[in-house]
């Protein structure tokens, strides 16, 4: 029976209405609209339509029913999306007339299936949904409503079906967007029909630009929501589509109580095949998780997919995704026909650990993705905003911790915690991998920037309360001095000298000597280079291996000495680049501040340094840790790492490069010896955002001659370089230990101190608190007590056990003013 709808306007969604005078039992509405349409019958959600879902079963009604379709006008399909701005992308972007007709049929099943009968591992239903990508978060919220409306209906119809739902942020939005559907989802989760064991992280984040503390908070917020709202212990870190993973992630997962990890992304490797599908993934401190590399995170249970899962001994993830959707009725029928058992993700992992754990290999390294290397640099503005907000929240949290130690009223602490929680939620949501990696449309970037502005308001509100109660002078410390040595002109070079470091700069703006203690560590540093950057596919994602074959010429340098350093001006195409090199009093590094008016397209701008001495390995910062990589690659997997992720610094041959918000590095040996270290600064990609990175950028890095500093020394120096000086509530004199975070406990009962051992020296380390506490104990990332974790206090001093390269959290208790 043909059905005709009437249409009502709307910018984002069109409302289509019709009335059926009778709805027979088993009636199914057929409608085709790949961008998505939500169906309501008499106001109740019945299901949704998209590229893969074209049939929704209606509720029988002899008295008739009103049908309403909420049709996405401009959205993209949830699956089958392009990898670049070609014909397919333009076709998807075109204006299309919304169909005003559907069909009602009466059948036992909305979608036929005739699959081969196969045996295979357990099936996991799933709908991968990017929080932002080729759509905004606002559009993603509507995609989620459509996805869950279908899946909830399928769960009611099939008592064996289990649907895995990651990313608690989506459920938190659903609570506001559709309370009735959310209530149903919550009930299904409590019955473990909707499997929230994969909801261990708030969103599926980028793991290269997010700090170690941010990744821990992703885990804390995600697991707590899953437990308190969805009645599920989230034990699986489910990151099927994230663009590579640091070697410290198992340590962070174990500290948060997460034993399992799942991804599929390493299947995208360009040069080598990752050797395992199941393994124990181990960090340097000995923490380990059971890791699985699945073949793909979407698709039907075809013969090929089932066979591959059986050979790899991995679960078969079924359903359509990227923009949500999940399994169709036809998919579910094929799973039944193939005799595949449904399973929750955590149950499947637990079975593997018990049955096969003793025979699985152990792997200790990063999980490097041989693809999408441009994501370390794309959309520099978002990465800079993320880093700045991480610093700002860290400062506000420590100020609030000071307040708790001074026995401030609990009401004030709760207000601060409310504001800081709101700021964290914005920060964590915007760390979704396609947002922070810089691979989303411009409208999604604008949404993220608006969120950052709101987060800053919450941070400012918390700091205002702190300023009202803390003693004056608690916000900062005096500078190390006010005298700045002016540069000296010597021949054709400029000389900077602050008594700790001497730097010589030539008339091209290059640093040709950098000395500390009379030893020069550079051959030629601070060399700006630009290259044509036109990846063959996935433009904002990829940096092709041959990008250096097409250099772009920068204009001649204009170099002048000013009162506080040396200023270098360059032009690249339509872009202006200004560098300010300076040696500040008391600092052991050469600061390089940059202001760039960037107007280039399909160009990558880098700064490259050649260090004087040879070295075998270089050290890179990672989230709450470090990683060494070889200077001279000897294997195909090492040669694939022509651009690598790194946080904070790269150090080799007695010199380090510090960076605050740049994450893409290159490493190699110089043509005439020495070590070459490059740092990518900006790109100019045109898809999916044609205006990505256009505008003004302000950034800073430093060259640090150290002659062989330990990791702990480098971490402390980087913190001095990157953060304003302020009094710290907690001190640790052990040079191998870094205080990673100081924050109010989430229950407002005490202060949490996070410590990290940097140099591979296990033992008890002294921790001194500025005000006298009542007691202290070890806790995990969720601030739950650890067995035998009570610490002995001696006035303001305690000793904390730390594993080699390990992480520890301590709850320090203070008297409570309970008003």
CSV table of C-alpha atoms in Angstrom, one decimal, residues 282-493:
chain,number,residue,atom,x,y,z
A,282,UNK,CA,52.3,-4.3,28.5
A,283,UNK,CA,53.7,-0.9,29.6
A,284,UNK,CA,57.1,-0.2,31.0
A,285,UNK,CA,55.9,-0.5,34.6
A,286,UNK,CA,54.6,-4.0,34.0
A,287,UNK,CA,50.9,-3.1,33.8
A,288,UNK,CA,49.2,-5.1,31.1
A,289,UNK,CA,45.8,-5.5,29.4
A,290,UNK,CA,44.4,-8.2,27.2
A,291,UNK,CA,44.4,-6.6,23.7
A,292,UNK,CA,42.5,-7.6,20.6
A,293,UNK,CA,42.8,-6.4,17.0
A,294,UNK,CA,39.6,-7.0,15.2
A,295,UNK,CA,39.2,-7.2,11.5
A,296,UNK,CA,36.7,-4.3,11.2
A,297,UNK,CA,34.1,-2.6,13.4
A,298,UNK,CA,31.2,-2.8,10.9
A,299,UNK,CA,29.6,-5.1,8.4
A,300,UNK,CA,27.3,-8.0,7.9
A,301,UNK,CA,28.1,-11.6,8.9
A,302,UNK,CA,29.4,-12.6,5.5
A,303,UNK,CA,31.2,-15.8,4.9
A,304,UNK,CA,34.5,-13.9,4.5
A,305,UNK,CA,34.1,-11.9,7.7
A,306,UNK,CA,33.0,-15.0,9.7
A,307,UNK,CA,36.0,-17.0,8.4
A,308,UNK,CA,38.4,-14.2,9.2
A,309,UNK,CA,37.1,-13.9,12.7
A,310,UNK,CA,37.3,-17.7,13.2
A,311,UNK,CA,41.0,-17.8,12.0
A,312,UNK,CA,42.0,-14.7,14.1
A,313,UNK,CA,40.0,-16.0,17.1
A,314,UNK,CA,38.4,-12.6,17.5
A,315,UNK,CA,34.7,-11.6,18.0
A,316,UNK,CA,32.7,-10.7,14.9
A,317,UNK,CA,31.4,-7.1,15.3
A,318,UNK,CA,28.3,-6.7,13.2
A,319,UNK,CA,26.3,-3.6,12.2
A,320,UNK,CA,26.8,-0.5,10.2
A,321,UNK,CA,28.5,2.6,11.5
A,322,UNK,CA,30.6,5.8,11.4
A,323,UNK,CA,27.4,7.7,11.6
A,324,UNK,CA,25.6,5.1,13.7
A,325,UNK,CA,22.9,2.7,12.4
A,326,UNK,CA,24.0,-0.7,13.7
A,327,UNK,CA,22.7,-4.0,12.6
A,328,UNK,CA,19.6,-4.3,10.4
A,329,UNK,CA,16.8,-6.9,10.8
A,330,UNK,CA,18.5,-8.7,7.9
A,331,UNK,CA,21.8,-8.6,9.7
A,332,UNK,CA,20.2,-10.2,12.8
A,333,UNK,CA,18.5,-12.9,10.6
A,334,UNK,CA,21.9,-13.8,9.1
A,335,UNK,CA,23.4,-14.1,12.5
A,336,UNK,CA,20.7,-16.5,13.5
A,337,UNK,CA,21.0,-18.5,10.3
A,338,UNK,CA,24.8,-18.8,10.8
A,339,UNK,CA,24.3,-20.0,14.3
A,340,UNK,CA,26.5,-17.3,15.8
A,341,UNK,CA,26.0,-16.7,19.6
A,342,UNK,CA,25.6,-13.2,20.8
A,343,UNK,CA,28.0,-12.0,23.6
A,344,UNK,CA,28.8,-9.0,25.6
A,345,UNK,CA,32.3,-7.7,25.0
A,346,UNK,CA,33.5,-8.1,28.6
A,347,UNK,CA,32.2,-11.7,28.8
A,348,UNK,CA,34.0,-12.6,25.6
A,349,UNK,CA,37.3,-11.1,26.8
A,350,UNK,CA,37.0,-12.8,30.2
A,351,UNK,CA,36.5,-16.1,28.5
A,352,UNK,CA,39.7,-15.6,26.4
A,353,UNK,CA,41.7,-14.6,29.5
A,354,UNK,CA,40.6,-17.7,31.4
A,355,UNK,CA,41.0,-20.1,28.5
A,356,UNK,CA,43.9,-18.8,26.5
A,357,UNK,CA,45.6,-16.2,28.6
A,358,UNK,CA,48.7,-18.4,29.4
A,359,UNK,CA,49.5,-19.0,25.8
A,360,UNK,CA,49.1,-15.4,24.5
A,361,UNK,CA,52.3,-13.4,23.5
A,362,UNK,CA,53.3,-10.2,25.3
A,363,UNK,CA,54.0,-7.0,23.4
A,364,UNK,CA,55.7,-3.9,24.9
A,365,UNK,CA,55.7,-0.9,22.6
A,366,UNK,CA,53.4,1.7,21.1
A,367,UNK,CA,50.7,0.6,18.7
A,368,UNK,CA,51.8,2.8,15.8
A,369,UNK,CA,49.4,3.3,12.9
A,370,UNK,CA,51.1,3.3,9.6
A,371,UNK,CA,48.6,5.7,8.2
A,372,UNK,CA,46.9,9.0,9.2
A,373,UNK,CA,50.2,10.6,10.3
A,374,UNK,CA,48.9,14.1,9.3
A,375,UNK,CA,46.5,13.9,12.3
A,376,UNK,CA,49.4,14.8,14.6
A,377,UNK,CA,49.4,18.3,13.1
A,378,UNK,CA,46.0,19.0,11.3
A,379,UNK,CA,43.9,21.8,12.8
A,380,UNK,CA,46.5,23.3,15.0
A,381,UNK,CA,44.0,25.7,16.5
A,382,UNK,CA,42.0,22.9,18.2
A,383,UNK,CA,45.2,21.2,19.5
A,384,UNK,CA,46.4,24.5,20.9
A,385,UNK,CA,43.0,25.2,22.6
A,386,UNK,CA,43.0,21.7,24.0
A,387,UNK,CA,46.5,22.0,25.5
A,388,UNK,CA,45.7,25.5,26.9
A,389,UNK,CA,42.5,24.2,28.5
A,390,UNK,CA,44.4,21.2,30.0
A,391,UNK,CA,46.8,23.7,31.6
A,392,UNK,CA,44.0,25.9,32.8
A,393,UNK,CA,42.0,23.1,34.4
A,394,UNK,CA,45.2,21.8,36.1
A,395,UNK,CA,45.9,25.1,37.7
A,396,UNK,CA,42.3,25.6,38.8
A,397,UNK,CA,42.3,22.1,40.3
A,398,UNK,CA,45.4,22.8,42.3
A,399,UNK,CA,44.1,26.1,43.6
A,400,UNK,CA,40.9,24.3,44.7
A,401,UNK,CA,43.0,21.7,46.4
A,402,UNK,CA,44.8,24.5,48.3
A,403,UNK,CA,41.3,25.6,49.5
A,404,UNK,CA,40.5,22.1,50.7
A,405,UNK,CA,43.8,22.1,52.7
A,406,UNK,CA,42.8,25.4,54.4
A,407,UNK,CA,39.5,23.9,55.6
A,408,UNK,CA,37.3,25.9,53.3
A,409,UNK,CA,33.5,25.2,53.5
A,410,UNK,CA,32.3,22.1,51.7
A,411,UNK,CA,29.7,24.1,50.0
A,412,UNK,CA,32.4,26.2,48.2
A,413,UNK,CA,34.3,23.1,47.3
A,414,UNK,CA,31.2,21.5,45.8
A,415,UNK,CA,30.6,24.6,43.7
A,416,UNK,CA,34.1,24.5,42.4
A,417,UNK,CA,33.9,20.8,41.7
A,418,UNK,CA,30.6,21.4,39.7
A,419,UNK,CA,32.3,24.0,37.6
A,420,UNK,CA,35.5,22.0,37.0
A,421,UNK,CA,33.4,18.9,36.1
A,422,UNK,CA,31.6,21.0,33.5
A,423,UNK,CA,34.9,22.2,32.1
A,424,UNK,CA,36.3,18.6,32.0
A,425,UNK,CA,33.2,17.4,30.1
A,426,UNK,CA,33.7,19.9,27.4
A,427,UNK,CA,37.4,19.2,27.2
A,428,UNK,CA,36.9,15.4,27.1
A,429,UNK,CA,34.1,15.5,24.5
A,430,UNK,CA,36.2,17.7,22.2
A,431,UNK,CA,39.0,15.1,22.4
A,432,UNK,CA,37.0,12.8,20.2
A,433,UNK,CA,39.4,11.4,17.7
A,434,UNK,CA,38.1,13.1,14.6
A,435,UNK,CA,37.8,16.5,16.4
A,436,UNK,CA,41.1,16.7,18.2
A,437,UNK,CA,42.9,15.0,15.3
A,438,UNK,CA,41.7,17.8,13.0
A,439,UNK,CA,39.7,15.7,10.6
A,440,UNK,CA,36.2,17.1,11.0
A,441,UNK,CA,34.2,19.7,9.0
A,442,UNK,CA,34.5,23.4,9.9
A,443,UNK,CA,31.1,23.6,11.6
A,444,UNK,CA,32.3,20.9,14.0
A,445,UNK,CA,35.4,22.9,14.8
A,446,UNK,CA,33.3,26.0,15.5
A,447,UNK,CA,31.1,24.0,17.9
A,448,UNK,CA,34.2,22.8,19.7
A,449,UNK,CA,35.6,26.4,20.0
A,450,UNK,CA,32.3,27.5,21.4
A,451,UNK,CA,32.5,24.7,24.0
A,452,UNK,CA,36.0,25.8,24.9
A,453,UNK,CA,34.8,29.3,25.6
A,454,UNK,CA,32.1,27.9,27.9
A,455,UNK,CA,34.6,25.8,29.7
A,456,UNK,CA,36.8,28.8,30.4
A,457,UNK,CA,33.9,30.5,32.0
A,458,UNK,CA,33.5,27.6,34.4
A,459,UNK,CA,37.3,27.7,35.2
A,460,UNK,CA,37.2,31.4,35.8
A,461,UNK,CA,34.3,31.0,38.2
A,462,UNK,CA,36.2,28.4,40.2
A,463,UNK,CA,39.3,30.6,40.3
A,464,UNK,CA,37.3,33.6,41.5
A,465,UNK,CA,36.1,31.6,44.5
A,466,UNK,CA,39.6,30.4,45.2
A,467,UNK,CA,41.0,34.0,45.1
A,468,UNK,CA,38.3,35.1,47.6
A,469,UNK,CA,39.6,32.6,50.3
A,470,UNK,CA,43.3,31.9,49.6
A,471,UNK,CA,46.0,34.1,51.1
A,472,UNK,CA,47.3,36.8,48.8
A,473,UNK,CA,50.2,35.8,46.6
A,474,UNK,CA,48.9,32.3,46.2
A,475,UNK,CA,48.4,32.6,42.5
A,476,UNK,CA,52.0,33.0,41.4
A,477,UNK,CA,55.7,33.4,42.3
A,478,UNK,CA,58.2,36.2,41.5
A,479,UNK,CA,60.0,35.8,38.2
A,480,UNK,CA,63.6,34.6,38.2
A,481,UNK,CA,64.8,38.1,37.4
A,482,UNK,CA,64.1,41.1,35.3
A,483,UNK,CA,67.4,41.8,33.5
A,484,UNK,CA,67.5,40.5,29.9
A,485,UNK,CA,70.7,40.5,28.0
A,486,UNK,CA,70.4,42.3,24.7
A,487,UNK,CA,71.8,40.4,21.7
A,488,UNK,CA,75.3,41.2,20.5
A,489,UNK,CA,76.2,41.5,16.8
A,490,UNK,CA,79.4,39.6,16.0
A,491,UNK,CA,80.4,39.5,12.4
A,492,UNK,CA,77.4,38.1,10.4
A,493,UNK,CA,75.8,36.5,13.5
